[in-house]
Coordinates of C-alpha atoms in Angstrom, one line a residue:
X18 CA -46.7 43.8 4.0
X19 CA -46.4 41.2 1.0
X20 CA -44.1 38.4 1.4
X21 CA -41.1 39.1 -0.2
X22 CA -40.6 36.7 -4.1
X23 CA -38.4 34.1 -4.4
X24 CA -37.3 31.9 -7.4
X25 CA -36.3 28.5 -7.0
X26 CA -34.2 27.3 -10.0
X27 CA -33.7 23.9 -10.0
X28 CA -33.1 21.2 -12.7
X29 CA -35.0 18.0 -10.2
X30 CA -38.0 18.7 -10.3
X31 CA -39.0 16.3 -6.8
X32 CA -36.4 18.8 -4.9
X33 CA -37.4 21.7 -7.0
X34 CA -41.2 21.3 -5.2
X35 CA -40.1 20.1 -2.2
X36 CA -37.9 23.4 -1.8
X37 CA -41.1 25.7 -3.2
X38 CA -43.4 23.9 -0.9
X39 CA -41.3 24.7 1.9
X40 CA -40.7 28.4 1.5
X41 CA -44.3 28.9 0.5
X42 CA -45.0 27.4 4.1
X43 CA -41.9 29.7 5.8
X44 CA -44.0 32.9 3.9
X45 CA -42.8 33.5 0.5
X46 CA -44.2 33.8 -2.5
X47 CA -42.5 31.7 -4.6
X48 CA -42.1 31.1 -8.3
X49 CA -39.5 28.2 -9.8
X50 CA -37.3 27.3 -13.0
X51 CA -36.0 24.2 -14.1
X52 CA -33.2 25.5 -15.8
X53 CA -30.8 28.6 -16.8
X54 CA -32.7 30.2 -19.5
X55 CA -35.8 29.9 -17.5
X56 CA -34.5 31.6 -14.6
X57 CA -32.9 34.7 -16.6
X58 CA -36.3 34.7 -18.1
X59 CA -38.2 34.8 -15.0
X60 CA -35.7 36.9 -13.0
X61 CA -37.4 39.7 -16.1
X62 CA -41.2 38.5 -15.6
X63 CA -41.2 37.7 -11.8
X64 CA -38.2 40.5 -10.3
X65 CA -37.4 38.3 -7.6
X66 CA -36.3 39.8 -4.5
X67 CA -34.1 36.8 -4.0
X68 CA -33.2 33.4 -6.0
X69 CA -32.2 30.3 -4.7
X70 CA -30.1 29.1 -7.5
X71 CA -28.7 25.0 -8.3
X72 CA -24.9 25.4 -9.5
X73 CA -25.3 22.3 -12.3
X74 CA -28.2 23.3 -14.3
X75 CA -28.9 21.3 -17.6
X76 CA -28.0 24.1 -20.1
X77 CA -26.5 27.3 -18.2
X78 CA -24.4 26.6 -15.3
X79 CA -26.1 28.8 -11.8
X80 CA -22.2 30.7 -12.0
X81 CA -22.9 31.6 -15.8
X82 CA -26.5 32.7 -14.8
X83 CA -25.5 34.8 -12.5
X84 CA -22.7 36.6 -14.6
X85 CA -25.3 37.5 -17.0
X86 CA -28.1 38.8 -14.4
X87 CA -25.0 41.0 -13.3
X88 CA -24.0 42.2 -16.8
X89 CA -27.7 43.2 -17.4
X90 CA -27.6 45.1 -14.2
X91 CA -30.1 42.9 -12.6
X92 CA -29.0 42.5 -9.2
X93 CA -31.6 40.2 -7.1
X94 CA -29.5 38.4 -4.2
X95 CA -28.4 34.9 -4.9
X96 CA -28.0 31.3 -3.2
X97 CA -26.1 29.2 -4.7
X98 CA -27.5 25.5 -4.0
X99 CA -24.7 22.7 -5.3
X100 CA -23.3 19.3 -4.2
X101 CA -19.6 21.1 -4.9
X102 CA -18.2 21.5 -1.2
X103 CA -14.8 22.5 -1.5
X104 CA -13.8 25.8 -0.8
X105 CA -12.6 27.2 -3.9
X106 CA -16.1 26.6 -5.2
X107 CA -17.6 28.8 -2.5
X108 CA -15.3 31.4 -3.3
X109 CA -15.5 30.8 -7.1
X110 CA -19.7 31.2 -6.2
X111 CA -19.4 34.5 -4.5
X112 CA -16.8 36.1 -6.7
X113 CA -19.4 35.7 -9.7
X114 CA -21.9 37.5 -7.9
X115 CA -23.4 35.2 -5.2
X116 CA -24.5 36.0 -2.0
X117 CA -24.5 33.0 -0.1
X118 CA -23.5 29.2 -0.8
X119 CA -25.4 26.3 0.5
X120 CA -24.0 22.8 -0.4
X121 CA -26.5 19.4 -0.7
X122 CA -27.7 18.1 1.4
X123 CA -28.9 20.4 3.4
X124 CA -31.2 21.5 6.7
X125 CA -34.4 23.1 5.1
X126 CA -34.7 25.1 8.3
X127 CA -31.4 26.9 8.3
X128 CA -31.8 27.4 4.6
X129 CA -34.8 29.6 5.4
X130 CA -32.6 31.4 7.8
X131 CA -30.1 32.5 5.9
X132 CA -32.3 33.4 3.1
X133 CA -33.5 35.6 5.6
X134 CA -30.2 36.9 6.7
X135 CA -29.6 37.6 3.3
X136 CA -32.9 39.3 3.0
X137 CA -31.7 41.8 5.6
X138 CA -28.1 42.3 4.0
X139 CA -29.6 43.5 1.0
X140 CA -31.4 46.6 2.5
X141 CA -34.6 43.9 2.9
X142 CA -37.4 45.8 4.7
X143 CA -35.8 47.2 7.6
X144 CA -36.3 51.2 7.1
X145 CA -33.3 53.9 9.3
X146 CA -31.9 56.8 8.7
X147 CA -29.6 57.5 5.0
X148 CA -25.7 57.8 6.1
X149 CA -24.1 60.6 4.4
X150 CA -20.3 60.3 4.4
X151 CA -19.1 63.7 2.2
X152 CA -20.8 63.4 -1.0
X153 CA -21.6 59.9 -0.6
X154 CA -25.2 59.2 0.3
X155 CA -26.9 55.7 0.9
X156 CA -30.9 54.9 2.0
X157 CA -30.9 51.2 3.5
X158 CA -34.8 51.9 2.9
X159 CA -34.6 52.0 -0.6
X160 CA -31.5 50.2 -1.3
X161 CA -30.2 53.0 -3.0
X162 CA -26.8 55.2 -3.3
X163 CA -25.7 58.0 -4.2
X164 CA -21.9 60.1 -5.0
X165 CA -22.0 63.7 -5.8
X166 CA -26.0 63.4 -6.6
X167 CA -25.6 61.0 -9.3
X168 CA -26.8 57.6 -8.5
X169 CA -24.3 54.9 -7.9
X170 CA -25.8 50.8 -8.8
X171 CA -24.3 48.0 -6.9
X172 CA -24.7 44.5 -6.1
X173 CA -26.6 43.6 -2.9
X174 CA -23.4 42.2 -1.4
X175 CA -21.7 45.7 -2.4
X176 CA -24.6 47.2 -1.0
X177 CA -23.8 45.7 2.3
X178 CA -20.0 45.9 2.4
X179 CA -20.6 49.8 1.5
X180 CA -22.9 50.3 4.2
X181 CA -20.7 48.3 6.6
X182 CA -18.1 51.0 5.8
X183 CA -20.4 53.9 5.9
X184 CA -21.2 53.0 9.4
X185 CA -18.3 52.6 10.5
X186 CA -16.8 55.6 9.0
X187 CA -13.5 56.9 9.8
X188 CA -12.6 53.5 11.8
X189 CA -10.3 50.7 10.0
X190 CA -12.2 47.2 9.9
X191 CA -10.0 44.2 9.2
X192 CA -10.3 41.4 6.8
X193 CA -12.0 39.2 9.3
X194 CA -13.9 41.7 11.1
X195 CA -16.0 42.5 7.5
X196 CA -16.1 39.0 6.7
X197 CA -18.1 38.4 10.1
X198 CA -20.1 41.7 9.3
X199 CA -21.3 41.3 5.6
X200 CA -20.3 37.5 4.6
X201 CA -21.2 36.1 7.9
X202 CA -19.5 33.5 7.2
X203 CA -16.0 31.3 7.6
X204 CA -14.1 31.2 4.4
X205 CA -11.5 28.5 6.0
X206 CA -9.1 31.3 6.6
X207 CA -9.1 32.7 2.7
X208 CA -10.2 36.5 3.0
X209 CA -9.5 37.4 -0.5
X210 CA -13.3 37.7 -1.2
X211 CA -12.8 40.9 0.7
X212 CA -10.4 42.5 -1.6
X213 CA -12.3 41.3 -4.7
X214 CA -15.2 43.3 -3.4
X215 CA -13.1 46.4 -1.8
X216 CA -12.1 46.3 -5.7
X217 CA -15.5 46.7 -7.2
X218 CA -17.0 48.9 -4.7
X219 CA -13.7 51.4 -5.6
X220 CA -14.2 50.8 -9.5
X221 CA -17.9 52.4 -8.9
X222 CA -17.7 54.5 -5.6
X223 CA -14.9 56.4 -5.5
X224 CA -14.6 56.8 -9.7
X225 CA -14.4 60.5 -8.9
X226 CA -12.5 62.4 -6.3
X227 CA -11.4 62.3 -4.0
X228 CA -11.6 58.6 -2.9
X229 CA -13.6 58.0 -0.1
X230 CA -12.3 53.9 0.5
X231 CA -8.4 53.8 1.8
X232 CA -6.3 50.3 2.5
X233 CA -4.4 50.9 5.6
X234 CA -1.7 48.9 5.1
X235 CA -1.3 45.5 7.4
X236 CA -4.5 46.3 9.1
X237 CA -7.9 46.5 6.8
X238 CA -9.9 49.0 5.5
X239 CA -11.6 52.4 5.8
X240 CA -14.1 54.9 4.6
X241 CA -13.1 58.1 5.3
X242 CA -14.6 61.9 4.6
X243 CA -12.4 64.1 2.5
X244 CA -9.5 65.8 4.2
X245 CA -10.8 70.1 4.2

């Protein structure tokens, strides 16, 4: 199996080999950018499976660079790297598209394991069974979805949440409870990530009827199949 392709994007260059040196030792093949045009031009070229992505880049912030990647349905899995620690810029990170947010400095080691993690989130390499729900079909193999035979594209993180619920069909999952499943992470108590992304998945899964994702007031979430 070939290792899966990173892209390093970072403006210091010292950190920018240090952190390709070191993934190229954990086993990936890695390519890097120095600033926000070169990564959107190498996310094209190189088609990453995942980037590693500084926040203050000399030209195009890693936020902005992400935005764009998502408006030209390019949808690689990101890691935001940034000195900014407070928590509104983690959630500001993952509401534009991020997957993960790492702040500097930071333990080279458990960087590689939650690239990793993230790896596996996105449908990563790890081939089971499609889950049909209804008309609503999803391959963790090939990272694809379906609704009604017509394909459905979403983000990896909407990817995961979607599978989350697919699994779970038919059984309500609170805030916290997918937080801990697809985020994996402590948000310091702020869970409105989850509704952001309940939002988007709704906008682009259930755009037809009958909707398949219900708020159960109170409580969480569910995917249900249609009511006969």
């Amino acid at each position: 199996m070939a290792p899966e392709r990173l892209l390093v994007v970072e403006d210091d260059p010292t950190l920018r080999e240090l952190l390709s040196a070191s993934l190229r030792l954990a086993g990936f093949d890695v390519a890097a950018a120095e600033s926000g045009a070169q990564a959107l031009a190498s996310v094209r070229e190189q088609r990453p499976e995942l980037i590693v992505l500084d926040v203050m880049l000399p030209d195009i912030d890693g936020f902005e660079v992400v935005r764009r990647l998502r408006a030209q349905q390019a949808d690689p899995p990101v890691l935001f790297l940034t000195a900014r620690d407070a928590p509104e810029d983690r959630i500001g990170g993952l509401r534009a598209g991020g997957d993960d947010y790492v702040t500097k400095p930071f333990n080279l080691e458990e960087l590689v394991l939650r690239i990793r993690a993230i790896l596996r989130r996105a449908g990563g390499r790890q081939p089971d069974g499609r889950i049909t729900v209804g008309d609503l079909e999803l391959d963790p193999d090939s990272h694809q979805v379906s609704r009604g035979g017509q394909p459905v594209e979403l983000s990896p993180t909407e990817f995961s949440l979607l599978r989350v619920l697919m699994e779970h069909a038919g059984q309500v999952l609170s805030k916290d409870q997918l937080l801990q499943l697809v985020w994996q992470y402590d948000f310091g108590g702020d869970d409105s990530i989850v509704a952001s992304y309940i939002s988007y998945l709704r906008r682009k899964v259930d755009a037809t009827e009958p909707k398949l994702i219900h708020t159960v007031r109170g409580t969480g979430y569910v995917l249900r199949r249609p009511r006969r």
